[in-house]
Coordinates of C-alpha atoms in Angstrom, one line a residue:
M29 CA 62.2 26.8 36.1
K30 CA 65.5 25.1 35.3
F31 CA 68.7 27.0 34.8
N32 CA 72.0 25.8 33.5
L33 CA 73.9 27.4 36.4
Y34 CA 72.5 24.6 38.6
L35 CA 75.2 22.5 37.0
I36 CA 77.9 24.9 38.1
F37 CA 76.8 24.8 41.7
F38 CA 76.2 21.0 41.6
G39 CA 79.7 20.4 40.3
A40 CA 81.2 22.8 42.8
L41 CA 79.5 21.1 45.8
M42 CA 79.9 17.4 44.8
F43 CA 82.6 16.7 47.4
T44 CA 81.3 18.6 50.4
G45 CA 80.3 17.4 53.8
C46 CA 77.7 18.7 56.3
T47 CA 76.2 22.1 55.8
T48 CA 75.5 25.1 58.0
V49 CA 73.2 27.9 56.8
S50 CA 72.8 31.3 58.4
Y51 CA 70.3 34.0 57.4
Q52 CA 70.4 37.7 57.8
S53 CA 67.2 39.6 57.3
H54 CA 67.2 43.0 55.5
S55 CA 63.5 43.6 55.1
P56 CA 60.3 41.8 56.2
A57 CA 59.5 38.5 54.5
G58 CA 56.6 38.3 52.0
I59 CA 53.9 35.8 51.5
A60 CA 55.3 32.3 51.1
K61 CA 55.5 31.1 47.5
L62 CA 53.7 27.9 46.5
A63 CA 55.9 24.9 45.6
D64 CA 55.1 25.2 41.8
Y65 CA 56.0 28.9 41.7
P66 CA 59.0 29.3 39.3
I67 CA 61.7 31.3 41.2
P68 CA 64.6 32.3 38.8
I69 CA 68.2 31.9 39.9
Y70 CA 70.9 34.3 38.8
T71 CA 74.7 34.0 38.7
P72 CA 76.7 36.9 40.2
E73 CA 77.3 38.5 36.7
T74 CA 73.8 38.2 35.4
R75 CA 71.6 41.3 35.2
I76 CA 68.1 40.9 36.7
P77 CA 65.4 42.1 34.4
R78 CA 63.4 44.0 37.1
P79 CA 64.5 46.2 39.9
C80 CA 64.7 44.3 43.2
E81 CA 65.3 44.8 46.9
V82 CA 67.1 42.3 49.1
I83 CA 64.8 40.4 51.6
G84 CA 67.8 38.7 53.2
T85 CA 71.2 37.1 52.7
L86 CA 71.9 33.4 53.1
S87 CA 75.5 32.4 54.1
I88 CA 76.2 28.7 53.3
N89 CA 79.1 26.8 54.6
A90 CA 78.9 23.5 52.8
G91 CA 81.2 21.5 55.1
K92 CA 84.5 19.7 55.0
F93 CA 86.1 18.7 51.7
T94 CA 85.5 15.0 51.6
M95 CA 84.7 12.3 48.9
F96 CA 81.9 11.2 51.1
G97 CA 80.2 14.5 51.7
G98 CA 76.6 15.6 51.4
S99 CA 74.6 16.0 48.2
S100 CA 74.9 19.3 46.2
D101 CA 71.3 18.9 45.2
K102 CA 70.3 19.2 48.9
E103 CA 72.2 22.5 49.2
V104 CA 70.3 24.1 46.3
K105 CA 67.0 22.7 47.7
K106 CA 67.8 24.4 51.0
V107 CA 68.3 27.7 49.3
M108 CA 65.1 27.4 47.3
Q109 CA 63.1 26.3 50.4
Q110 CA 64.3 29.4 52.2
A111 CA 63.4 31.5 49.1
R112 CA 59.9 30.1 49.0
E113 CA 59.4 30.5 52.8
K114 CA 60.5 34.2 52.7
G115 CA 58.3 35.0 49.6
A116 CA 61.3 35.7 47.4
D117 CA 60.7 36.5 43.7
A118 CA 64.3 35.7 42.7
V119 CA 67.6 34.3 44.0
K120 CA 71.0 35.6 43.2
F121 CA 74.3 34.0 44.1
I122 CA 76.7 36.7 45.2
S123 CA 79.8 34.6 45.7
I124 CA 81.1 31.0 45.6
D125 CA 84.4 30.4 47.3
K126 CA 86.1 27.0 46.7
P127 CA 88.2 25.2 49.3
D128 CA 91.8 26.2 49.6
F129 CA 94.7 25.5 52.0
A130 CA 93.5 28.2 54.4
N131 CA 89.8 27.1 54.4
P132 CA 88.8 23.5 53.5
N133 CA 85.1 24.5 53.1
Y134 CA 83.0 25.7 50.3
R135 CA 81.3 29.1 51.1
M136 CA 78.4 30.6 49.3
T137 CA 76.5 33.9 49.7
V138 CA 73.1 34.2 48.3
N139 CA 70.6 37.1 48.2
L140 CA 66.9 36.5 48.3
L141 CA 65.2 39.2 46.2
R142 CA 61.8 40.8 45.9
Y143 CA 60.7 42.9 42.9
S144 CA 60.5 46.5 44.0
D145 CA 58.5 47.8 41.1
I146 CA 54.8 47.3 40.2
W147 CA 54.2 45.2 37.1
E148 CA 51.7 46.7 34.7
T149 CA 48.2 45.3 34.9
V150 CA 44.9 46.1 33.2
A151 CA 41.9 45.8 35.4
I152 CA 39.5 44.0 33.0
S153 CA 37.6 40.8 33.3
K154 CA 36.9 38.3 30.5
R155 CA 33.4 39.6 30.2
E156 CA 34.6 43.2 30.1
F157 CA 37.2 42.3 27.4
Q158 CA 34.5 40.6 25.3
A159 CA 32.3 43.7 25.7
Y160 CA 35.3 45.8 24.4
L161 CA 35.6 43.5 21.3
D162 CA 31.8 43.6 20.7
A163 CA 31.6 47.4 21.0
N164 CA 34.6 48.0 18.6
R165 CA 34.0 45.1 16.2
Q166 CA 33.9 47.3 13.1
N167 CA 37.2 48.9 13.9
L168 CA 39.3 46.2 15.5
D169 CA 42.8 45.7 14.3
P170 CA 43.6 42.1 13.1
I171 CA 45.8 41.5 16.1
E172 CA 43.1 42.4 18.6
G173 CA 41.1 39.6 20.1
V174 CA 41.5 36.5 22.4
W175 CA 44.5 34.3 21.6
F176 CA 45.3 30.9 23.2
S177 CA 48.7 29.3 23.6
G178 CA 49.5 25.8 24.9
G179 CA 51.8 23.0 23.8
S180 CA 55.4 23.5 25.1
I181 CA 54.6 26.3 27.5
S182 CA 52.0 26.7 30.3
P183 CA 48.6 27.1 28.6
H184 CA 47.2 30.6 28.8
S185 CA 44.8 32.9 27.1
L186 CA 45.7 36.5 26.1
G187 CA 43.5 39.4 25.3
I188 CA 45.1 41.9 22.9
M189 CA 43.6 45.4 22.7
R190 CA 44.6 48.9 21.8
N191 CA 46.5 50.7 24.5
K192 CA 48.9 53.6 23.9
S193 CA 49.5 54.5 27.6
K194 CA 53.1 53.5 27.2
A195 CA 55.3 55.4 24.8
G196 CA 55.9 53.6 21.5
R197 CA 53.2 51.0 22.2
E198 CA 50.0 50.6 20.2
F199 CA 48.6 47.3 21.7
V200 CA 49.0 45.4 24.9
G201 CA 48.5 41.6 25.5
I202 CA 47.2 40.8 28.9
I203 CA 46.6 37.5 30.6
L204 CA 42.9 36.4 30.7
D205 CA 43.6 33.1 32.3
A206 CA 46.8 31.0 32.9
T207 CA 48.0 27.9 34.8
N208 CA 51.4 29.5 35.6
P209 CA 51.2 31.3 39.0
V210 CA 53.6 34.1 37.7
W211 CA 50.9 35.3 35.4
Q212 CA 47.8 36.5 37.2
T213 CA 44.7 37.7 35.4
G214 CA 45.2 41.2 34.0
T215 CA 49.0 41.2 34.0
K216 CA 50.8 42.4 30.9
K217 CA 52.5 39.6 28.8
I218 CA 53.2 41.5 25.6
D219 CA 53.8 45.1 24.4
I220 CA 53.0 45.5 20.7
H221 CA 53.5 48.1 18.0
R222 CA 53.1 47.9 14.2
G223 CA 56.1 47.1 12.0
L224 CA 57.0 48.8 8.8
Q225 CA 55.5 46.2 6.5
T226 CA 51.7 46.0 6.2
G227 CA 50.3 43.3 8.5
S228 CA 53.6 43.1 10.5
Y229 CA 54.0 43.8 14.2
I230 CA 56.9 43.9 16.7
L231 CA 56.2 42.1 20.0
T232 CA 58.0 42.8 23.2
Y233 CA 57.4 39.4 24.8
Y234 CA 58.0 38.8 28.5
L235 CA 59.3 35.5 29.8
D236 CA 58.5 34.0 33.3
D237 CA 61.5 35.9 34.9
F238 CA 60.3 39.1 33.1
A239 CA 63.2 39.2 30.7
W240 CA 62.0 40.3 27.3
R241 CA 62.5 39.4 23.7
E242 CA 61.9 41.6 20.7
I243 CA 60.1 39.5 18.1
P244 CA 58.8 40.5 14.6
I245 CA 55.8 38.7 13.2
I246 CA 53.7 39.0 10.1
L247 CA 50.1 38.4 10.8
G248 CA 48.0 39.9 8.0
H249 CA 44.5 38.5 8.6
K250 CA 45.7 35.1 9.7
K251 CA 44.3 33.4 12.8
Q252 CA 47.7 32.1 14.0
F253 CA 51.2 33.2 14.7
A254 CA 54.3 31.5 16.1
F255 CA 57.9 32.4 17.1
T256 CA 60.9 31.0 18.8
V257 CA 62.4 32.3 22.0
Q258 CA 65.5 31.3 23.9
N259 CA 64.9 30.7 27.6
A260 CA 67.3 31.2 30.5
D261 CA 68.9 27.7 29.8
G262 CA 69.8 28.8 26.2
E263 CA 67.2 26.4 24.9
D264 CA 64.9 27.4 22.0
T265 CA 61.1 27.2 22.7
I266 CA 58.5 27.5 20.0
I267 CA 55.5 29.5 21.2
A268 CA 52.3 29.5 19.1
Y269 CA 49.1 31.5 19.5
T270 CA 45.7 30.7 17.9
K271 CA 42.9 33.2 17.7
K272 CA 39.7 32.1 19.4

């Protein structure tokens, strides 16, 4: 996952020399993340969408101020390598200190974070979900069923079914299969309730970093719906679903 704040850090580190990295553990490390697991990065002022605990703190001294110093890209890669090795779910930069007359070095402090809550899941297999659809076929809402999304995002299938276990929610969209390692089978991807207009719905759609977007759609009896969301880079992404 790309974040615009990379540019800030890259620019800040362009003229640095050799780097030293120290690590202070605050809690046991988790299972290492795979190389393709998208770990979000947050600036000091950014609110993290889910509650977290600190696994450990990285202190980075990026070396002497020199026109012939090391690559800033390498420094961020070191942070992300540590994050993956420690099983971090997210990375948050706590401070970035630029060189001054008292200290010619860049200093950065980074927290490696682990989600401390349990994300909602529905323990249901594809076969069990299909059995739910078959058993309730005469009373299914138009939004219930299996929906597929591909294109500009990681391909995945959603199962949407009635579920009022959360206040204000009427339906839930759960992952039936996905290529993105963030979204395991059974995890919640969307909370849904009906809108004021007939055939309309309000989606609470969760992004890869679990930030959410409130999205109104009008479905009626159509087999497709689409919407635009803004990602962490501020870029608009069109997401479309087609009913299987």
